[in-house]
PDB file of C-alpha atoms in Angstrom:
ATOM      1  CA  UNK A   1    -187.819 -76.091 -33.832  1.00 90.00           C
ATOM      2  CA  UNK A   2    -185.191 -73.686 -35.801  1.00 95.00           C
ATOM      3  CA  UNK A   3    -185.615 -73.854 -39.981  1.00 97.00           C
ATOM      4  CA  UNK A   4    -182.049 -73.343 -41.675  1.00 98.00           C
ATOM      5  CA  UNK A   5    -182.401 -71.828 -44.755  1.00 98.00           C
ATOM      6  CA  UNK A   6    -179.788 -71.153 -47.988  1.00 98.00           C
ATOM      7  CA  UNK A   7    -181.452 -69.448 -50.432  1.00 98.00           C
ATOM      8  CA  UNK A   8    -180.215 -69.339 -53.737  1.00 97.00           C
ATOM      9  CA  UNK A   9    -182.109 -66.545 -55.083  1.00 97.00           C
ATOM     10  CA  UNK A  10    -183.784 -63.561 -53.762  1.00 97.00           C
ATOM     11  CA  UNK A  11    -187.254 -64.244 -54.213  1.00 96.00           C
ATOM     12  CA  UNK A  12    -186.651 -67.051 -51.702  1.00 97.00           C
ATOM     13  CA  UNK A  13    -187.103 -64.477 -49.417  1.00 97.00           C
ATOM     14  CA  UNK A  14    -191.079 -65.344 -49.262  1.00 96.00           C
ATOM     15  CA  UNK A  15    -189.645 -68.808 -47.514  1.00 97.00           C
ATOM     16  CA  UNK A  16    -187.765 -66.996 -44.718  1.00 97.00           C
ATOM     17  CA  UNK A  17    -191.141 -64.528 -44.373  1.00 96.00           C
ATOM     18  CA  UNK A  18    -193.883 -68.143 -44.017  1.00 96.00           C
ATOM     19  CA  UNK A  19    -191.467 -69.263 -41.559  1.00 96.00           C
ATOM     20  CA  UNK A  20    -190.688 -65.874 -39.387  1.00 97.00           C
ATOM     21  CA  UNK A  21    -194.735 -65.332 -39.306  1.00 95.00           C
ATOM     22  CA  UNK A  22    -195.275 -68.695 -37.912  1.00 94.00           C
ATOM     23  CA  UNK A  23    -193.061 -67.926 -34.915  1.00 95.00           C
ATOM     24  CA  UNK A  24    -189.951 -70.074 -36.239  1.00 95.00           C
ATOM     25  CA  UNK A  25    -186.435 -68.840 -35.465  1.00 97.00           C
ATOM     26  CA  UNK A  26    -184.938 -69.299 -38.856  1.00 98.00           C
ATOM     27  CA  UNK A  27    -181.759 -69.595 -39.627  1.00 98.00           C
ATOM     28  CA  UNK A  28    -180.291 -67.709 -42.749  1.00 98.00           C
ATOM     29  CA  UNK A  29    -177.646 -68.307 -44.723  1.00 98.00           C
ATOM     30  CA  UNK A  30    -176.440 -66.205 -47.436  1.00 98.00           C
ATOM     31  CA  UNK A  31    -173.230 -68.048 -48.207  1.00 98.00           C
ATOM     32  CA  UNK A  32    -175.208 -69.312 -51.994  1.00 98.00           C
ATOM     33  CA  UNK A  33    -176.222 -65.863 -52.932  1.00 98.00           C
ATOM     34  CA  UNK A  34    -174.202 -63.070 -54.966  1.00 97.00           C
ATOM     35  CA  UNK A  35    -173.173 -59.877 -52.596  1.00 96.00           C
ATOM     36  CA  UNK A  36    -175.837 -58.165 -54.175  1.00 96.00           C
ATOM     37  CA  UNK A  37    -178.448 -60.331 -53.702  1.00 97.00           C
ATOM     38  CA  UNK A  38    -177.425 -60.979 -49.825  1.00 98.00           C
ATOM     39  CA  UNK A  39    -177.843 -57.501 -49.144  1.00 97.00           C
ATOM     40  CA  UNK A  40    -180.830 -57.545 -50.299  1.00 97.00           C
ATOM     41  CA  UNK A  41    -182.011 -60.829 -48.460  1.00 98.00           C
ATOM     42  CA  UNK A  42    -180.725 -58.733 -45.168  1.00 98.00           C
ATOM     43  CA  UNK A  43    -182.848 -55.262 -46.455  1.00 98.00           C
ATOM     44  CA  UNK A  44    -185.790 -57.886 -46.734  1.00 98.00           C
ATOM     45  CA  UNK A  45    -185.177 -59.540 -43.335  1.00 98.00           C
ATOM     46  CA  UNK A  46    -184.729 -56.540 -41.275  1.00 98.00           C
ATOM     47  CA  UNK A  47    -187.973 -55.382 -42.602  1.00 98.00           C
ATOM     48  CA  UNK A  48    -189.966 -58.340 -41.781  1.00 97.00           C
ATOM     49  CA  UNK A  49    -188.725 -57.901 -38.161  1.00 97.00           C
ATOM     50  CA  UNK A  50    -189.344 -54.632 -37.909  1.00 96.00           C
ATOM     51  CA  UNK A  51    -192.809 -55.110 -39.180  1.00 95.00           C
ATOM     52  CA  UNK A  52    -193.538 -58.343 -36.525  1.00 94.00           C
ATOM     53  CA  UNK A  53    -190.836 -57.724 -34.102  1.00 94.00           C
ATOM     54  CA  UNK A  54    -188.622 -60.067 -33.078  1.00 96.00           C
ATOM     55  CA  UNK A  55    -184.331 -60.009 -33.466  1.00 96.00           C
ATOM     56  CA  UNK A  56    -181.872 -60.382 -35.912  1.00 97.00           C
ATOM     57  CA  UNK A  57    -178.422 -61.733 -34.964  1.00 98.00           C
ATOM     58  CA  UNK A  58    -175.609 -61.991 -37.272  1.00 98.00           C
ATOM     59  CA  UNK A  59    -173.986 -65.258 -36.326  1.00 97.00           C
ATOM     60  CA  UNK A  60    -171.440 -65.059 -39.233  1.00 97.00           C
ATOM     61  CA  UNK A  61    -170.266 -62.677 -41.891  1.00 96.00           C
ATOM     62  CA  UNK A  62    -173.146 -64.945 -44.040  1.00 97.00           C
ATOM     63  CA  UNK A  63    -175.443 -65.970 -41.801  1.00 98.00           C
ATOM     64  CA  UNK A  64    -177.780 -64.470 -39.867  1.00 98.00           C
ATOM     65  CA  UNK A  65    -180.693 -66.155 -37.027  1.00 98.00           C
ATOM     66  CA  UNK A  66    -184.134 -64.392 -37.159  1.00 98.00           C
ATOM     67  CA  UNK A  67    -185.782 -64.739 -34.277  1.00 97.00           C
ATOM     68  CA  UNK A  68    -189.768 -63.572 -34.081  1.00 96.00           C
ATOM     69  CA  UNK A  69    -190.864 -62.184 -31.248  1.00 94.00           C
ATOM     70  CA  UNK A  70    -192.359 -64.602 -28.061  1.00 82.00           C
ATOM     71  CA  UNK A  71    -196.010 -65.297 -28.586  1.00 66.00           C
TER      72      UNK A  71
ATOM     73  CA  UNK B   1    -204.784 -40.088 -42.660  1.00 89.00           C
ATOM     74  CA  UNK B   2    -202.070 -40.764 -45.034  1.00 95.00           C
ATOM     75  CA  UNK B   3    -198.722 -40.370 -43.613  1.00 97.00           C
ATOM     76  CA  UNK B   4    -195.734 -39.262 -46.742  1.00 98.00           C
ATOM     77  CA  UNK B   5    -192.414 -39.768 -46.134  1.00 98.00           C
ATOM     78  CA  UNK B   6    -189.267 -38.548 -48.108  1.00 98.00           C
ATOM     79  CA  UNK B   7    -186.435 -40.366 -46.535  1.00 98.00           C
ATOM     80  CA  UNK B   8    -182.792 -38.845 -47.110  1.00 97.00           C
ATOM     81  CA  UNK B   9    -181.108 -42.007 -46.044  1.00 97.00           C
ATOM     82  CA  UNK B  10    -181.749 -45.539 -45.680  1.00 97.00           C
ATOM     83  CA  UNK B  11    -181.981 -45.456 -41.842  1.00 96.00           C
ATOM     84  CA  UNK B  12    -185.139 -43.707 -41.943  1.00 97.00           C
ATOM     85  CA  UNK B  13    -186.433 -46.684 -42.730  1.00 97.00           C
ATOM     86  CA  UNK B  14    -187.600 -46.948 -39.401  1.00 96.00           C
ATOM     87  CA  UNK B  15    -189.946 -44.391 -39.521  1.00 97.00           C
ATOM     88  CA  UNK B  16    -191.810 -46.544 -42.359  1.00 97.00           C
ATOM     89  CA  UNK B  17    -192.112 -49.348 -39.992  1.00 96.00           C
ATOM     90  CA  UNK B  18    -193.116 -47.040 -37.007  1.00 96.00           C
ATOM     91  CA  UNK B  19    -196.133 -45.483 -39.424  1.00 96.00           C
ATOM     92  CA  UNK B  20    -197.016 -48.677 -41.497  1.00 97.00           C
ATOM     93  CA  UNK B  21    -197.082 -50.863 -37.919  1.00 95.00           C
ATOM     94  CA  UNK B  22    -199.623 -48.368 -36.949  1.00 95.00           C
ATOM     95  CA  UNK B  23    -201.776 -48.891 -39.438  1.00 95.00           C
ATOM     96  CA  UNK B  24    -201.253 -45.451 -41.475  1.00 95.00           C
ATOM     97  CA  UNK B  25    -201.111 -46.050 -45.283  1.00 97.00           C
ATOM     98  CA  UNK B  26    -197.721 -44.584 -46.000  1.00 98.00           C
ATOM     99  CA  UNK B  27    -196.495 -43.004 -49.277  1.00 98.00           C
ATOM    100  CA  UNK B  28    -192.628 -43.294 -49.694  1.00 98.00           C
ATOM    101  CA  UNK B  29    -190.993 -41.054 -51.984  1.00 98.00           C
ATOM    102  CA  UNK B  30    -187.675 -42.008 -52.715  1.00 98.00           C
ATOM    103  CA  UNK B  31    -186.346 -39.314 -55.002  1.00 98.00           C
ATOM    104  CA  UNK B  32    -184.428 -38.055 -52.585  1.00 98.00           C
ATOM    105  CA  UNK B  33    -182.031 -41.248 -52.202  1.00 98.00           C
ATOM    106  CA  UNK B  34    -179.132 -42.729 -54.679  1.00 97.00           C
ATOM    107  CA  UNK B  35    -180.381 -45.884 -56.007  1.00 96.00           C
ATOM    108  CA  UNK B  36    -178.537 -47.960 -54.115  1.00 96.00           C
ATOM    109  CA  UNK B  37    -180.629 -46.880 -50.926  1.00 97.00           C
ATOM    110  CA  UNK B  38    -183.469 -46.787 -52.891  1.00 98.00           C
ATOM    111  CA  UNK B  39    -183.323 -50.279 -53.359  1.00 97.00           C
ATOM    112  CA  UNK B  40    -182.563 -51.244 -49.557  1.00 97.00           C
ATOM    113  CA  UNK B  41    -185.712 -49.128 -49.115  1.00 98.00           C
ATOM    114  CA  UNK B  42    -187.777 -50.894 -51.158  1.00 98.00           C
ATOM    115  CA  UNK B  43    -186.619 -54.352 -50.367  1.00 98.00           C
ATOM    116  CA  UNK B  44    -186.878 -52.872 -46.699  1.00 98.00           C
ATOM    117  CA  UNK B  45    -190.835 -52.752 -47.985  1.00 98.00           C
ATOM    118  CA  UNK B  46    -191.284 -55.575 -48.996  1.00 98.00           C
ATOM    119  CA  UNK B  47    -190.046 -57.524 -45.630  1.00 98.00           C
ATOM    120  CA  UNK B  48    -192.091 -54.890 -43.813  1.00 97.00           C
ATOM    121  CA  UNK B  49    -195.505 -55.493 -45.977  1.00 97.00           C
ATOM    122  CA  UNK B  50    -194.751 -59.796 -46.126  1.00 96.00           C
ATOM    123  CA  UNK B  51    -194.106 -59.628 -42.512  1.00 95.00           C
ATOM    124  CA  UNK B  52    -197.233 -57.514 -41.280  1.00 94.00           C
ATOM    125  CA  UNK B  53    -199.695 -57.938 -44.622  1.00 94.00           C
ATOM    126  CA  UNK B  54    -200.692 -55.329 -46.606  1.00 96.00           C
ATOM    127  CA  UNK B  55    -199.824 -54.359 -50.270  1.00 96.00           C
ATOM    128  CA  UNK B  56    -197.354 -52.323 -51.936  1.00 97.00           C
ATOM    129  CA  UNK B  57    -197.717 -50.269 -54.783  1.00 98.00           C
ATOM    130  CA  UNK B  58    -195.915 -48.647 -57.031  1.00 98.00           C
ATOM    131  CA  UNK B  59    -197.080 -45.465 -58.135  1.00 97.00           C
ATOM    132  CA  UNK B  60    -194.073 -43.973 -59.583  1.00 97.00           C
ATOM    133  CA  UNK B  61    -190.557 -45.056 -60.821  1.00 96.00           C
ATOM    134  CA  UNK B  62    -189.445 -43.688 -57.214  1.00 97.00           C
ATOM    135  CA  UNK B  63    -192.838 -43.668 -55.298  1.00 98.00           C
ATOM    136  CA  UNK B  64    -194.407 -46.413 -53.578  1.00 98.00           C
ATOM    137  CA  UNK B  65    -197.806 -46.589 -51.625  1.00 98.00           C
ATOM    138  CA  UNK B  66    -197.177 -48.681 -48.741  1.00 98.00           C
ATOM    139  CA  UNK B  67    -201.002 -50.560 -47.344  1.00 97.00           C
ATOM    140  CA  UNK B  68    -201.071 -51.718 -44.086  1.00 96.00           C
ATOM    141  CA  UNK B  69    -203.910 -54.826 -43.493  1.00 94.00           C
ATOM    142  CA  UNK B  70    -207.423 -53.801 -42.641  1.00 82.00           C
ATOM    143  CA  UNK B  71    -207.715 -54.594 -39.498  1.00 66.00           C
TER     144      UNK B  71
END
């Protein structure tokens, strides 16, 4: 299972978090959010994967795929 | 032990995650960055702390206390 998410605001971040920590690649797309608040969203992401390990991949200039390290 | 760190530039942010994953409660000073990278930093944080548990605090305008989960 892969969960695509477009936030709309920053503090959807805790969304793409629940998902990562259950072991869901997730899907993120910025394309919704202000520059400002994208950057942010990426700040936030690379965080949570350095915390749980796991990958980013930037699949577009607006999207990126999370992927949590194998169980 | 308390581990403090007073990053210079935003890719020191790995050294947060290297400390915090080990369990060390880390103090991050950020007085020493423009506020731009202070805010990566912090959002940084927060991915870090949502992905592994833990708590962050903010002690200061520029100085958070970073807890890593009782394990």
């Amino acid at each position: 299972m892969i969960r695509k998410l477009r936030p709309r605001a920053y503090d959807e971040a805790i969304y793409v978090g629940h998902y990562f920590r259950t072991g869901v690649p997730v899907v993120m797309d910025l394309s919704a959010l202000p520059d400002a608040e994208a950057r942010q969203m990426v700040d936030f992401a690379a965080g949570l994967v350095c915390g749980r390990g796991g990958d980013m991949d930037r699949l577009t200039d607006r999207v990126f795929l999370l992927l949590p390290a194998a169980r």
